[in-house]
Coordinates of C-alpha atoms in Angstrom, one line a residue:
Chain U
M9 CA -60.8 -24.3 3.1
T10 CA -62.4 -22.4 0.2
H11 CA -64.9 -25.2 -0.6
D12 CA -66.7 -25.0 2.8
S13 CA -66.7 -21.3 3.3
V14 CA -69.3 -18.8 2.3
G15 CA -66.5 -17.0 0.4
A16 CA -66.3 -13.3 -0.2
V17 CA -68.7 -11.3 1.9
S18 CA -69.3 -7.6 2.6
T19 CA -70.9 -5.9 5.6
Q20 CA -74.1 -4.0 4.9
C21 CA -75.8 -1.2 6.8
F22 CA -79.3 -0.6 7.8
T23 CA -80.3 2.9 9.0
F24 CA -83.5 3.6 10.9
A25 CA -85.0 6.0 13.4
E26 CA -84.3 8.9 11.1
D27 CA -87.7 10.5 11.6
E28 CA -88.8 9.1 14.9
P29 CA -86.0 8.7 17.4
F30 CA -85.2 5.3 18.8
R31 CA -86.1 5.3 22.5
L32 CA -83.7 3.5 24.8
E33 CA -84.3 1.8 28.1
S34 CA -82.6 4.6 29.9
G35 CA -85.2 7.0 28.6
E36 CA -82.7 8.7 26.2
T37 CA -83.2 8.6 22.5
L38 CA -80.9 8.0 19.5
S39 CA -81.5 9.2 16.0
P40 CA -80.6 8.0 13.4
V41 CA -79.5 4.5 14.3
R42 CA -77.2 2.5 12.0
L43 CA -76.8 -1.3 12.3
A44 CA -74.0 -3.2 10.4
Y45 CA -75.0 -6.7 9.4
E46 CA -74.0 -9.5 7.1
T47 CA -76.1 -12.3 5.6
Y48 CA -75.1 -15.7 4.2
G49 CA -77.2 -18.2 2.2
A50 CA -80.6 -17.5 0.8
L51 CA -84.1 -17.1 2.1
N52 CA -86.6 -19.8 1.2
A53 CA -90.0 -19.1 -0.4
D54 CA -91.9 -18.5 2.8
R55 CA -89.0 -16.7 4.6
S56 CA -89.0 -19.3 7.4
N57 CA -85.3 -20.4 7.3
A58 CA -83.7 -17.3 8.8
I59 CA -81.2 -17.7 11.6
L60 CA -79.9 -14.7 13.6
I61 CA -76.4 -14.9 15.0
C62 CA -75.5 -12.6 17.9
H63 CA -71.9 -11.7 18.7
A64 CA -70.0 -11.4 21.9
L65 CA -68.4 -8.4 23.6
S66 CA -65.7 -7.6 21.0
G67 CA -67.3 -9.3 17.9
S68 CA -68.7 -7.8 14.8
A69 CA -71.2 -8.5 12.1
H70 CA -68.5 -10.4 10.2
A71 CA -69.2 -13.9 11.4
A72 CA -68.3 -16.0 8.3
G73 CA -66.5 -15.8 5.0
Y74 CA -63.7 -13.5 3.8
L75 CA -64.5 -9.8 4.3
D76 CA -64.3 -8.0 1.0
G77 CA -62.7 -11.1 -0.5
D78 CA -59.6 -10.8 1.8
P79 CA -58.7 -14.3 2.8
T80 CA -57.0 -13.1 6.0
K81 CA -60.2 -11.5 7.2
L82 CA -62.0 -14.6 8.3
G83 CA -65.4 -14.4 10.1
W84 CA -65.3 -14.9 13.8
W85 CA -67.5 -18.0 13.7
E86 CA -66.1 -19.3 10.4
E87 CA -65.8 -22.8 11.9
C88 CA -69.6 -23.1 12.5
I89 CA -71.2 -21.0 9.8
G90 CA -70.9 -22.1 6.1
P91 CA -72.0 -24.7 3.6
G92 CA -72.5 -28.1 5.4
K93 CA -71.4 -26.6 8.8
A94 CA -73.4 -26.4 12.1
F95 CA -75.3 -23.3 10.7
D96 CA -75.6 -24.7 7.2
T97 CA -75.7 -21.8 4.8
D98 CA -77.0 -24.2 2.0
R99 CA -80.2 -24.6 4.0
F100 CA -80.5 -21.5 6.1
F101 CA -80.4 -17.7 5.6
V102 CA -77.9 -16.7 8.3
I103 CA -77.9 -13.1 9.5
C104 CA -75.2 -11.7 11.8
S105 CA -76.0 -8.3 13.3
N106 CA -73.6 -6.0 15.0
V107 CA -74.8 -4.3 18.2
I108 CA -75.5 -0.6 18.8
G109 CA -72.6 0.8 20.8
S110 CA -70.1 -1.1 18.9
C111 CA -67.2 0.3 16.8
Y112 CA -67.8 -2.1 13.8
G113 CA -70.1 0.0 11.7
S114 CA -73.1 0.4 13.9
T115 CA -74.0 3.6 15.7
G116 CA -71.8 3.9 18.8
P117 CA -69.7 6.4 20.8
A118 CA -67.3 6.8 17.9
S119 CA -70.1 7.8 15.5
I120 CA -70.7 11.4 14.6
N121 CA -73.3 13.0 16.8
P122 CA -75.7 14.8 14.3
A123 CA -76.3 17.5 16.9
T124 CA -72.6 18.6 17.2
G125 CA -71.0 17.2 14.0
K126 CA -68.4 15.5 16.2
P127 CA -68.0 12.0 17.6
Y128 CA -70.4 11.3 20.5
G129 CA -67.8 10.2 23.0
L130 CA -69.4 10.0 26.4
N131 CA -72.5 11.9 25.0
F132 CA -73.5 8.6 23.5
P133 CA -76.4 7.3 25.6
V134 CA -75.9 4.2 27.7
V135 CA -77.4 1.2 25.9
T136 CA -78.6 -2.1 27.2
I137 CA -78.8 -5.7 25.8
G138 CA -82.6 -5.0 25.5
D139 CA -81.8 -1.9 23.3
M140 CA -79.4 -3.9 21.2
V141 CA -82.1 -6.6 20.6
R142 CA -84.8 -4.0 19.8
A143 CA -82.5 -2.6 17.2
Q144 CA -82.1 -6.1 15.7
V145 CA -85.9 -6.5 15.7
K146 CA -86.0 -3.4 13.4
L147 CA -83.4 -5.1 11.1
I148 CA -85.4 -8.3 10.9
D149 CA -88.5 -6.2 10.1
H150 CA -86.5 -4.5 7.4
L151 CA -85.4 -7.9 6.0
G152 CA -89.1 -8.9 5.8
I153 CA -88.8 -11.8 8.2
E154 CA -91.8 -12.4 10.4
R155 CA -90.3 -15.1 12.6
L156 CA -86.7 -16.3 13.0
L157 CA -86.2 -20.0 12.8
C158 CA -83.4 -19.6 15.4
V159 CA -81.4 -17.0 17.4
A160 CA -78.0 -18.2 18.5
G161 CA -74.9 -16.8 20.2
G162 CA -72.3 -17.3 22.9
S163 CA -71.4 -15.1 25.9
M164 CA -72.9 -11.6 25.4
G165 CA -74.4 -13.1 22.2
G166 CA -76.2 -15.6 24.4
M167 CA -77.7 -12.7 26.5
Q168 CA -79.1 -11.3 23.3
V169 CA -80.5 -14.7 22.5
L170 CA -82.3 -14.9 25.9
E171 CA -83.5 -11.3 25.5
W172 CA -85.0 -12.3 22.1
A173 CA -86.8 -15.3 23.5
A174 CA -88.1 -13.6 26.6
R175 CA -89.1 -10.2 25.2
H176 CA -89.9 -11.0 21.6
P177 CA -91.1 -14.6 21.8
Q178 CA -93.5 -14.3 18.9
R179 CA -90.6 -13.5 16.6
V180 CA -88.6 -16.6 17.5
R181 CA -89.1 -20.4 17.0
S182 CA -85.9 -21.6 18.7
A183 CA -83.0 -20.2 20.7
I184 CA -79.4 -21.4 21.3
P185 CA -77.9 -19.6 24.2
I186 CA -74.3 -20.7 24.7
A187 CA -71.9 -20.2 27.6
T188 CA -74.0 -17.4 29.0
T189 CA -76.2 -16.3 31.8
A190 CA -79.6 -14.8 32.5
H191 CA -78.1 -12.2 34.8
H192 CA -74.7 -10.7 35.0
S193 CA -73.3 -11.8 38.4
P194 CA -71.4 -9.5 40.8
M195 CA -68.2 -11.3 39.8
L196 CA -68.8 -10.5 36.1
I197 CA -69.6 -6.8 37.0
A198 CA -66.4 -6.7 39.0
F199 CA -64.3 -7.8 36.1
S200 CA -66.1 -5.4 33.8
E201 CA -65.4 -2.6 36.2
V202 CA -61.7 -3.4 36.5
G203 CA -61.5 -3.2 32.7
R204 CA -63.3 0.1 32.7
Q205 CA -61.1 1.5 35.5
A206 CA -58.0 0.7 33.4
I207 CA -59.4 2.8 30.6
Y208 CA -60.5 5.7 32.9
A209 CA -57.0 5.7 34.4
D210 CA -55.3 6.3 31.0
P211 CA -54.8 10.1 30.7
A212 CA -55.3 9.7 26.9
W213 CA -58.9 8.6 27.6
N214 CA -59.7 12.3 28.4
R215 CA -63.2 11.5 29.6
G216 CA -64.0 9.8 26.3
D217 CA -62.9 12.8 24.2
Y218 CA -59.9 11.5 22.2
Y219 CA -61.1 10.9 18.7
D220 CA -59.3 13.9 17.2
K221 CA -56.3 13.6 19.4
P222 CA -53.0 11.9 18.3
Q223 CA -52.9 9.8 21.5
K224 CA -55.7 7.2 22.1
P225 CA -56.2 5.4 25.4
D226 CA -54.5 2.3 24.1
A227 CA -52.6 1.5 27.3
G228 CA -55.9 1.4 29.3
L229 CA -57.8 -0.6 26.6
A230 CA -54.9 -3.1 26.4
V231 CA -55.0 -3.7 30.2
A232 CA -58.8 -4.1 30.0
R233 CA -58.4 -6.7 27.2
M234 CA -55.7 -8.5 29.2
I235 CA -58.1 -8.9 32.1
G236 CA -60.7 -10.2 29.7
H237 CA -58.3 -12.7 28.2
I238 CA -57.5 -14.2 31.6
T239 CA -61.2 -14.7 32.2
Y240 CA -61.7 -16.5 28.9
L241 CA -59.1 -19.1 29.7
S242 CA -59.0 -21.8 32.4
E243 CA -56.2 -22.7 34.7
E244 CA -55.9 -25.9 32.7
S245 CA -55.8 -24.2 29.3
M246 CA -53.2 -21.7 30.6
Q247 CA -51.1 -24.6 32.0
M248 CA -51.3 -26.3 28.6
K249 CA -50.6 -23.2 26.5
F250 CA -47.9 -21.5 28.6
G251 CA -47.0 -23.5 31.7
R252 CA -44.3 -21.5 33.5
R253 CA -42.2 -21.3 30.3
L254 CA -40.1 -18.2 29.8
Q255 CA -40.2 -16.2 26.6
G256 CA -36.8 -16.2 24.8
L257 CA -35.0 -16.6 28.1
E258 CA -32.9 -19.4 29.6
K259 CA -33.3 -18.3 33.2
Y260 CA -35.0 -15.6 35.3
G261 CA -33.6 -12.1 34.7
Y262 CA -34.7 -10.8 38.2
E263 CA -36.0 -7.6 36.6
F264 CA -39.4 -6.2 35.6
E265 CA -39.4 -7.2 32.0
T266 CA -41.7 -9.5 30.2
E267 CA -40.3 -12.9 31.2
F268 CA -43.0 -15.5 31.2
E269 CA -44.8 -16.7 28.0
V270 CA -48.1 -15.9 29.6
E271 CA -47.1 -12.3 30.1
S272 CA -45.9 -12.0 26.6
Y273 CA -49.2 -13.5 25.3
L274 CA -51.3 -11.0 27.3
K275 CA -49.2 -8.1 26.3
Y276 CA -49.3 -9.0 22.6
N277 CA -53.1 -9.6 22.6
G278 CA -53.8 -6.5 24.7
H279 CA -51.8 -4.4 22.2
K280 CA -53.3 -6.1 19.2
F281 CA -56.8 -5.4 20.5
T282 CA -56.2 -1.6 20.5
R283 CA -55.7 -1.7 16.8
R284 CA -59.2 -3.0 16.2
F285 CA -61.3 -1.8 19.0
D286 CA -62.5 1.5 20.5
A287 CA -62.0 2.2 24.2
N288 CA -65.4 4.0 24.6
S289 CA -67.2 1.1 22.9
Y290 CA -65.6 -1.2 25.4
L291 CA -67.0 0.9 28.2
Y292 CA -70.5 1.0 26.7
I293 CA -70.7 -2.7 25.8
T294 CA -69.4 -3.9 29.2
K295 CA -71.9 -1.6 30.9
A296 CA -74.7 -3.1 28.8
M297 CA -73.7 -6.5 29.9
D298 CA -73.6 -5.4 33.6
Y299 CA -77.2 -4.2 33.4
F300 CA -78.4 -7.5 32.0
D301 CA -80.8 -9.2 34.4
L302 CA -83.7 -11.0 32.7
A303 CA -85.5 -11.7 36.0
Q304 CA -85.4 -8.2 37.2
P305 CA -88.6 -6.7 35.7
T306 CA -90.8 -9.8 36.2
G307 CA -89.4 -10.9 39.5
S308 CA -88.4 -14.4 38.5
L309 CA -86.6 -16.0 35.6
A310 CA -89.5 -18.4 35.0
A311 CA -91.9 -15.4 34.7
A312 CA -89.6 -13.8 32.2
F313 CA -90.1 -16.8 29.9
A314 CA -93.8 -17.2 30.6
N315 CA -94.7 -16.3 26.9
A316 CA -91.8 -18.3 25.4
T317 CA -93.2 -21.8 26.1
H318 CA -93.4 -22.5 22.4
V319 CA -89.7 -21.6 21.8
K320 CA -87.4 -24.6 21.5
F321 CA -84.2 -24.1 23.4
L322 CA -80.7 -25.7 23.1
V323 CA -78.7 -24.5 26.1
I324 CA -74.9 -25.3 26.0
S325 CA -72.4 -24.6 28.7
F326 CA -68.8 -25.8 29.2
T327 CA -67.4 -27.6 32.3
S328 CA -64.2 -25.4 32.6
D329 CA -66.0 -22.0 32.0
W330 CA -65.6 -20.2 35.3
L331 CA -66.7 -16.8 33.8
Y332 CA -70.1 -18.1 32.9
P333 CA -70.2 -21.3 35.0
S334 CA -72.4 -24.2 34.1
Y335 CA -74.7 -23.5 37.1
H336 CA -75.8 -20.2 35.4
S337 CA -77.0 -22.3 32.5
K338 CA -78.6 -24.9 34.8
E339 CA -80.5 -22.2 36.5
L340 CA -81.8 -21.1 33.1
V341 CA -82.7 -24.7 32.2
S342 CA -84.6 -25.1 35.5
A343 CA -86.6 -21.9 34.8
L344 CA -87.4 -23.0 31.2
T345 CA -88.4 -26.5 32.4
A346 CA -90.6 -25.0 35.1
V347 CA -92.6 -23.1 32.4
G348 CA -92.9 -26.2 30.3
A349 CA -90.6 -25.0 27.5
D350 CA -88.9 -27.6 25.3
V351 CA -85.3 -27.4 26.4
T352 CA -82.2 -29.5 25.5
Y353 CA -79.2 -29.0 27.6
L354 CA -75.6 -30.2 27.7
D355 CA -72.6 -29.2 29.8
V356 CA -69.9 -30.0 27.4
K357 CA -66.7 -31.4 28.9
S358 CA -64.0 -29.1 27.9
S359 CA -60.8 -27.7 29.3
W360 CA -60.8 -24.5 27.2
G361 CA -62.6 -22.3 29.7
H362 CA -65.1 -19.7 28.3
D363 CA -63.3 -19.7 24.9
A364 CA -64.6 -23.3 24.5
F365 CA -67.7 -22.0 22.7
L366 CA -65.4 -21.0 19.8
L367 CA -63.1 -24.0 20.1
E368 CA -65.3 -27.1 20.7
V369 CA -66.3 -27.2 17.0
D370 CA -67.1 -30.9 16.6
T371 CA -69.4 -31.1 19.6
M372 CA -71.0 -27.8 18.7
T373 CA -71.5 -29.0 15.1
H374 CA -73.2 -32.2 16.4
L375 CA -75.4 -30.4 18.8
V376 CA -76.4 -27.4 16.7
G377 CA -76.6 -29.3 13.5
S378 CA -78.9 -32.1 14.9
F379 CA -81.0 -29.5 16.8
L380 CA -81.6 -27.6 13.5
D381 CA -82.3 -30.8 11.6
R382 CA -85.0 -31.5 14.1
L383 CA -86.5 -27.9 13.8
V384 CA -86.5 -28.3 10.0
R385 CA -88.5 -31.5 10.4
E386 CA -90.9 -30.3 13.2
E387 CA -91.5 -26.8 11.8
Q388 CA -91.6 -28.0 8.2
V389 CA -89.0 -25.6 7.0
A390 CA -88.3 -25.8 3.3
P391 CA -84.8 -25.3 1.9
P392 CA -84.1 -22.4 -0.4
V393 CA -84.3 -22.9 -4.2
G394 CA -81.6 -25.1 -5.7
Y395 CA -80.7 -26.8 -2.4
T396 CA -78.9 -30.2 -2.7
P397 CA -78.3 -32.1 0.5
R398 CA -74.7 -33.1 1.5
N399 CA -73.0 -34.6 4.5
R400 CA -72.4 -32.4 7.5
L401 CA -68.8 -31.3 7.8
L402 CA -67.0 -31.7 11.0
S403 CA -64.0 -29.7 11.9
T404 CA -62.0 -29.3 8.7
S405 CA -58.9 -28.0 10.4
P406 CA -57.7 -30.4 13.1
D407 CA -55.0 -27.9 13.7
A408 CA -56.0 -26.6 17.1
R409 CA -53.6 -23.7 16.9
L410 CA -55.6 -22.1 14.1
R411 CA -58.8 -22.4 16.1
T412 CA -57.1 -21.0 19.2
Q413 CA -55.9 -18.0 17.2
L414 CA -59.4 -17.5 15.9
A415 CA -60.7 -17.6 19.4
E416 CA -58.1 -15.2 20.6
T417 CA -59.0 -12.5 18.1
L418 CA -62.7 -13.0 18.5
A419 CA -63.7 -13.8 22.0
Chain D
M4 CA -81.6 -51.9 15.4
P5 CA -84.7 -53.5 17.1
L6 CA -85.8 -52.1 20.4
R7 CA -84.7 -54.0 23.6
P8 CA -87.6 -56.3 24.7
D9 CA -88.1 -54.6 28.0
L10 CA -88.3 -51.2 26.2
L11 CA -90.8 -52.7 23.8
A12 CA -92.9 -53.8 26.7
I13 CA -92.8 -50.2 28.1
A14 CA -93.7 -48.8 24.7
D15 CA -96.8 -51.1 24.7
L16 CA -98.0 -49.5 27.9
V17 CA -97.8 -46.0 26.4
K18 CA -100.9 -44.7 24.6
P19 CA -100.6 -42.7 21.3
G20 CA -100.1 -38.9 21.7
W21 CA -99.1 -39.1 25.4
R22 CA -96.6 -36.7 26.9
V23 CA -93.7 -38.8 28.2
L24 CA -90.7 -38.1 30.3
D25 CA -87.9 -40.7 30.2
L26 CA -85.5 -40.7 33.2
G27 CA -82.1 -41.9 32.3
C28 CA -83.0 -42.2 28.7
G29 CA -79.5 -43.3 27.6
D30 CA -79.1 -43.0 23.8
G31 CA -82.8 -42.2 23.3
A32 CA -83.8 -45.5 21.6
L33 CA -87.1 -45.7 23.5
L34 CA -88.0 -42.0 23.1
E35 CA -87.3 -42.2 19.3
Y36 CA -89.5 -45.3 19.0
L37 CA -92.3 -43.7 21.0
R38 CA -92.1 -40.6 18.8
D39 CA -92.1 -42.6 15.5
H40 CA -94.7 -45.2 16.4
K41 CA -96.9 -43.5 19.0
Q42 CA -96.7 -39.8 18.1
V43 CA -95.5 -39.2 21.7
K44 CA -94.2 -35.8 22.8
G45 CA -91.2 -37.0 24.6
R46 CA -88.5 -35.5 26.9
G47 CA -85.5 -37.1 28.4
I48 CA -83.1 -36.7 31.2
E49 CA -79.6 -38.3 30.8
L50 CA -76.5 -38.0 32.9
S51 CA -73.8 -38.9 30.3
E52 CA -72.5 -36.5 27.6
S53 CA -72.4 -39.4 25.1
G54 CA -76.1 -40.2 25.8
V55 CA -77.2 -36.6 25.5
L56 CA -75.3 -36.3 22.2
A57 CA -76.9 -39.5 20.9
C58 CA -80.4 -38.3 21.8
V59 CA -79.8 -34.9 20.1
R60 CA -78.6 -36.7 17.0
R61 CA -81.9 -38.6 17.0
G62 CA -83.7 -35.3 17.2
L63 CA -84.9 -35.7 20.7
S64 CA -85.4 -33.1 23.5
V65 CA -83.1 -34.1 26.3
R66 CA -81.5 -32.4 29.2
Q67 CA -78.4 -33.4 31.0
G68 CA -79.1 -34.0 34.6
N69 CA -78.8 -36.2 37.6
L70 CA -81.9 -38.1 38.8
Q71 CA -80.6 -38.0 42.4
E72 CA -81.4 -34.3 42.4
G73 CA -85.0 -35.1 41.8
L74 CA -87.4 -33.6 39.3
A75 CA -88.0 -30.3 41.2
D76 CA -88.1 -28.2 38.0
Y77 CA -91.0 -30.1 36.5
P78 CA -94.5 -28.8 37.3
D79 CA -97.0 -31.2 38.9
Q80 CA -98.8 -33.6 36.5
S81 CA -97.1 -32.2 33.4
F82 CA -96.7 -35.7 31.8
D83 CA -99.0 -38.6 31.1
A84 CA -96.2 -41.0 32.0
V85 CA -92.8 -40.9 33.5
I86 CA -90.5 -43.8 32.6
L87 CA -87.6 -45.3 34.6
S88 CA -86.1 -48.3 32.8
Q89 CA -83.5 -50.6 34.4
T90 CA -82.3 -47.8 36.7
L91 CA -84.0 -48.4 40.1
P92 CA -81.3 -50.6 41.6
F93 CA -78.7 -47.8 41.1
L94 CA -80.6 -45.0 42.9
D95 CA -79.8 -43.8 46.4
D96 CA -83.4 -42.9 47.2
P97 CA -85.9 -44.9 45.2
A98 CA -88.9 -43.7 47.3
M99 CA -88.1 -40.1 46.5
I100 CA -87.8 -40.8 42.8
L101 CA -91.0 -42.8 42.6
N102 CA -92.9 -40.1 44.5
E103 CA -91.4 -37.5 42.2
M104 CA -92.4 -39.5 39.1
L105 CA -95.9 -39.7 40.4
R106 CA -96.0 -36.0 41.2
V107 CA -94.8 -35.0 37.7
G108 CA -96.6 -37.8 35.8
R109 CA -100.1 -39.2 35.9
I110 CA -98.6 -42.7 35.9
A111 CA -95.1 -44.1 36.3
I112 CA -93.7 -46.9 34.2
V113 CA -90.8 -48.8 35.7
S114 CA -88.8 -51.8 34.5
F115 CA -86.3 -53.7 36.6
S116 CA -84.2 -56.9 36.7
N117 CA -85.6 -59.5 39.1
W118 CA -83.1 -61.1 41.4
G119 CA -86.0 -63.4 42.6
H120 CA -85.7 -65.5 39.4
W121 CA -85.0 -69.2 40.1
R122 CA -81.5 -69.1 38.6
C123 CA -80.5 -66.3 41.0
R124 CA -81.9 -68.3 43.9
L125 CA -80.0 -71.5 42.9
E126 CA -76.8 -69.6 42.2
L127 CA -76.5 -68.4 45.8
L128 CA -77.6 -71.8 47.1
F129 CA -75.3 -74.0 45.1
T130 CA -72.3 -71.8 44.3
G131 CA -72.2 -69.6 47.4
R132 CA -71.7 -66.6 45.1
M133 CA -73.9 -63.5 45.0
P134 CA -76.4 -63.9 42.1
V135 CA -76.0 -61.8 39.0
A136 CA -79.4 -60.8 37.6
V137 CA -80.1 -62.6 34.3
D138 CA -81.0 -59.4 32.5
L139 CA -78.4 -57.2 34.2
P140 CA -75.2 -59.3 34.0
Q141 CA -72.9 -57.0 36.0
Q142 CA -70.7 -58.3 38.8
W143 CA -71.0 -56.6 42.1
Y144 CA -67.7 -54.7 41.6
E145 CA -68.6 -53.4 38.1
S146 CA -70.9 -50.6 39.0
P147 CA -70.5 -48.0 41.8
R148 CA -73.5 -49.3 43.7
R149 CA -76.4 -51.5 43.0
Q150 CA -79.1 -52.8 45.3
P151 CA -80.5 -56.2 44.2
F152 CA -84.2 -56.7 44.8
T153 CA -87.0 -59.0 43.7
V154 CA -90.5 -58.6 42.3
T155 CA -91.9 -59.4 45.8
D156 CA -89.6 -56.8 47.4
F157 CA -90.7 -54.2 45.0
A158 CA -94.4 -54.9 45.5
R159 CA -94.0 -54.6 49.3
F160 CA -92.0 -51.4 48.9
C161 CA -94.8 -49.9 46.8
R162 CA -97.4 -50.8 49.4
Q163 CA -95.2 -49.1 52.1
I164 CA -94.9 -45.8 50.2
G165 CA -98.5 -45.8 49.1
V166 CA -98.1 -46.5 45.4
F167 CA -100.4 -48.8 43.5
I168 CA -99.2 -51.3 40.9
D169 CA -101.6 -51.5 38.0
Q170 CA -100.5 -53.1 34.7
Q171 CA -97.8 -55.8 34.9
I172 CA -95.7 -57.4 32.2
Y173 CA -93.2 -60.1 33.0
L174 CA -90.3 -61.1 30.7
N175 CA -88.1 -64.2 30.8
R176 CA -85.0 -63.3 28.9
G177 CA -87.0 -60.9 26.7
V178 CA -89.9 -63.3 26.1
R179 CA -93.2 -62.4 27.7
I180 CA -94.6 -64.9 30.2
H181 CA -98.1 -65.3 31.4
T182 CA -97.8 -67.2 34.6
G183 CA -100.4 -67.0 37.2
R184 CA -98.6 -67.5 40.5
F185 CA -94.9 -67.9 39.9
K186 CA -94.0 -64.5 38.4
N187 CA -91.2 -63.8 40.9
L188 CA -89.7 -67.2 40.3
L189 CA -89.9 -67.2 36.5
S190 CA -89.4 -63.6 35.3
T191 CA -86.0 -62.0 34.7
T192 CA -87.4 -58.5 34.2
A193 CA -90.7 -56.9 35.3
V194 CA -92.4 -53.9 33.8
F195 CA -95.1 -52.2 35.9
T196 CA -97.3 -49.1 35.7
L197 CA -97.6 -47.3 39.0
Q198 CA -100.1 -44.8 40.2
K199 CA -101.1 -42.9 43.3
V200 CA -104.8 -43.7 43.2
H201 CA -106.2 -47.2 43.6
P202 CA -106.6 -48.8 40.1
R203 CA -110.4 -49.2 39.7

């Protein structure tokens, strides 16, 4: 797999708002602000080939390659970002930015509050998708990029994509929102809240003040993650993955132990998640998603995109995704059509549920790759120095298990 | 691959630089041709995933959608022409679609197979079997639903719903025919431009 990977990468940091605080939508301020990001590929002469990748709830800036050269630390969208892949790093300068509030290197609740010298905890201000994107705008300024060729992302990444297109249209030529929504529905808020309640109920959470304690709210965070996992699957994919199979048992034990494969899977993934994620970050990021409603300030979704008519959209949803159902994407497509934006839309037939956006690699590669080909032609984007064309790679690992594992760790 | 003759006839009715919406655009062959030969700004609507993927591969702007739901998202008069090729017999409510096409587009361009062709007439008369349109060789059981009609039927229908037929191209098995009076008898496919106002 080495030949089609961007290879060894390292996460970089950009710090801003050191002098003038960064004002958040809530009215609170943050200073300084650090953003973790990675880049792959090279900028072309006129800096017109930059693509920003936005990550989902528990993602990081590490979207492709091997982190610090460690081949076990693959990027979360390794299948789609790399030489000859959907986001072709031979042709494009691909940036993946972490979000504020996260625990992967950007300023978040686990960061040190300069006012107290201790981690922020719940003193960290509540952030929104809009705040996350305005921080990314600073990063793009810092990288000297006037306009992004494309902003792409799935799930919460898709919300950032829509925020970019609606609120910063002059900085964007195209947008690829995948398996996402323009407003977090009551059902989505409900799932977020159950996850948060699981964390609040863990005594070790201690109102967010646990960073110097031996016990972390792992039990609560694990339950929150289990709920998340259920919503990323579909009944069909659960049926295929687990059925009613028992884990290491011949027959029912008639006791309250882990018996079914699906229970063991959730428990394992819930626990695994606590080793890589911070409970407070989970609270803040789910809250940011809950506040997301593009139509809210302008009154209608079409009005939100009134200044984005020049942006070319590729909207993708998946038939079995019940967390961000296709009709959310169709509503978005309707609004974009109504304002006369150039929008391509496909509801991809898939049985993988919400996880499909990380799993349907071949379809995604066709859609995204061809869409970007068209942009390159229509917007006359030159490749970087030393570019030699090659055939686009489709899925290099037909082993679905590998992809499933990837999705599990990264959804 | 060369463009299908009825699609070529449609392309001839499109002026360079027009904004065009192609309903049921299939694999996008017509839109690609219009883009490459007439500098058309094209958009497509297609129901099938394979069709949408083929269009995207050709670098076209296409959205998956069902025509039966209408064109409600599209603003009035946002296209120069809205195209519907070989799809009319399969629609539940052709009047709604034609009206929508003429709300969204300045003109509509439609092509359809003509069951009024003499072979169809003789087929029913001599074999006692329902005629199969020459340019749409599907048996009655092969598609979910299909309403056979003729050039004359369509002209009457247009009058009824207040739509005017302007330009007319008639094809016999892909070859253009210039018959004065026997178009319904001799054509296998007709291509019309339609509009809401009386043509001059």
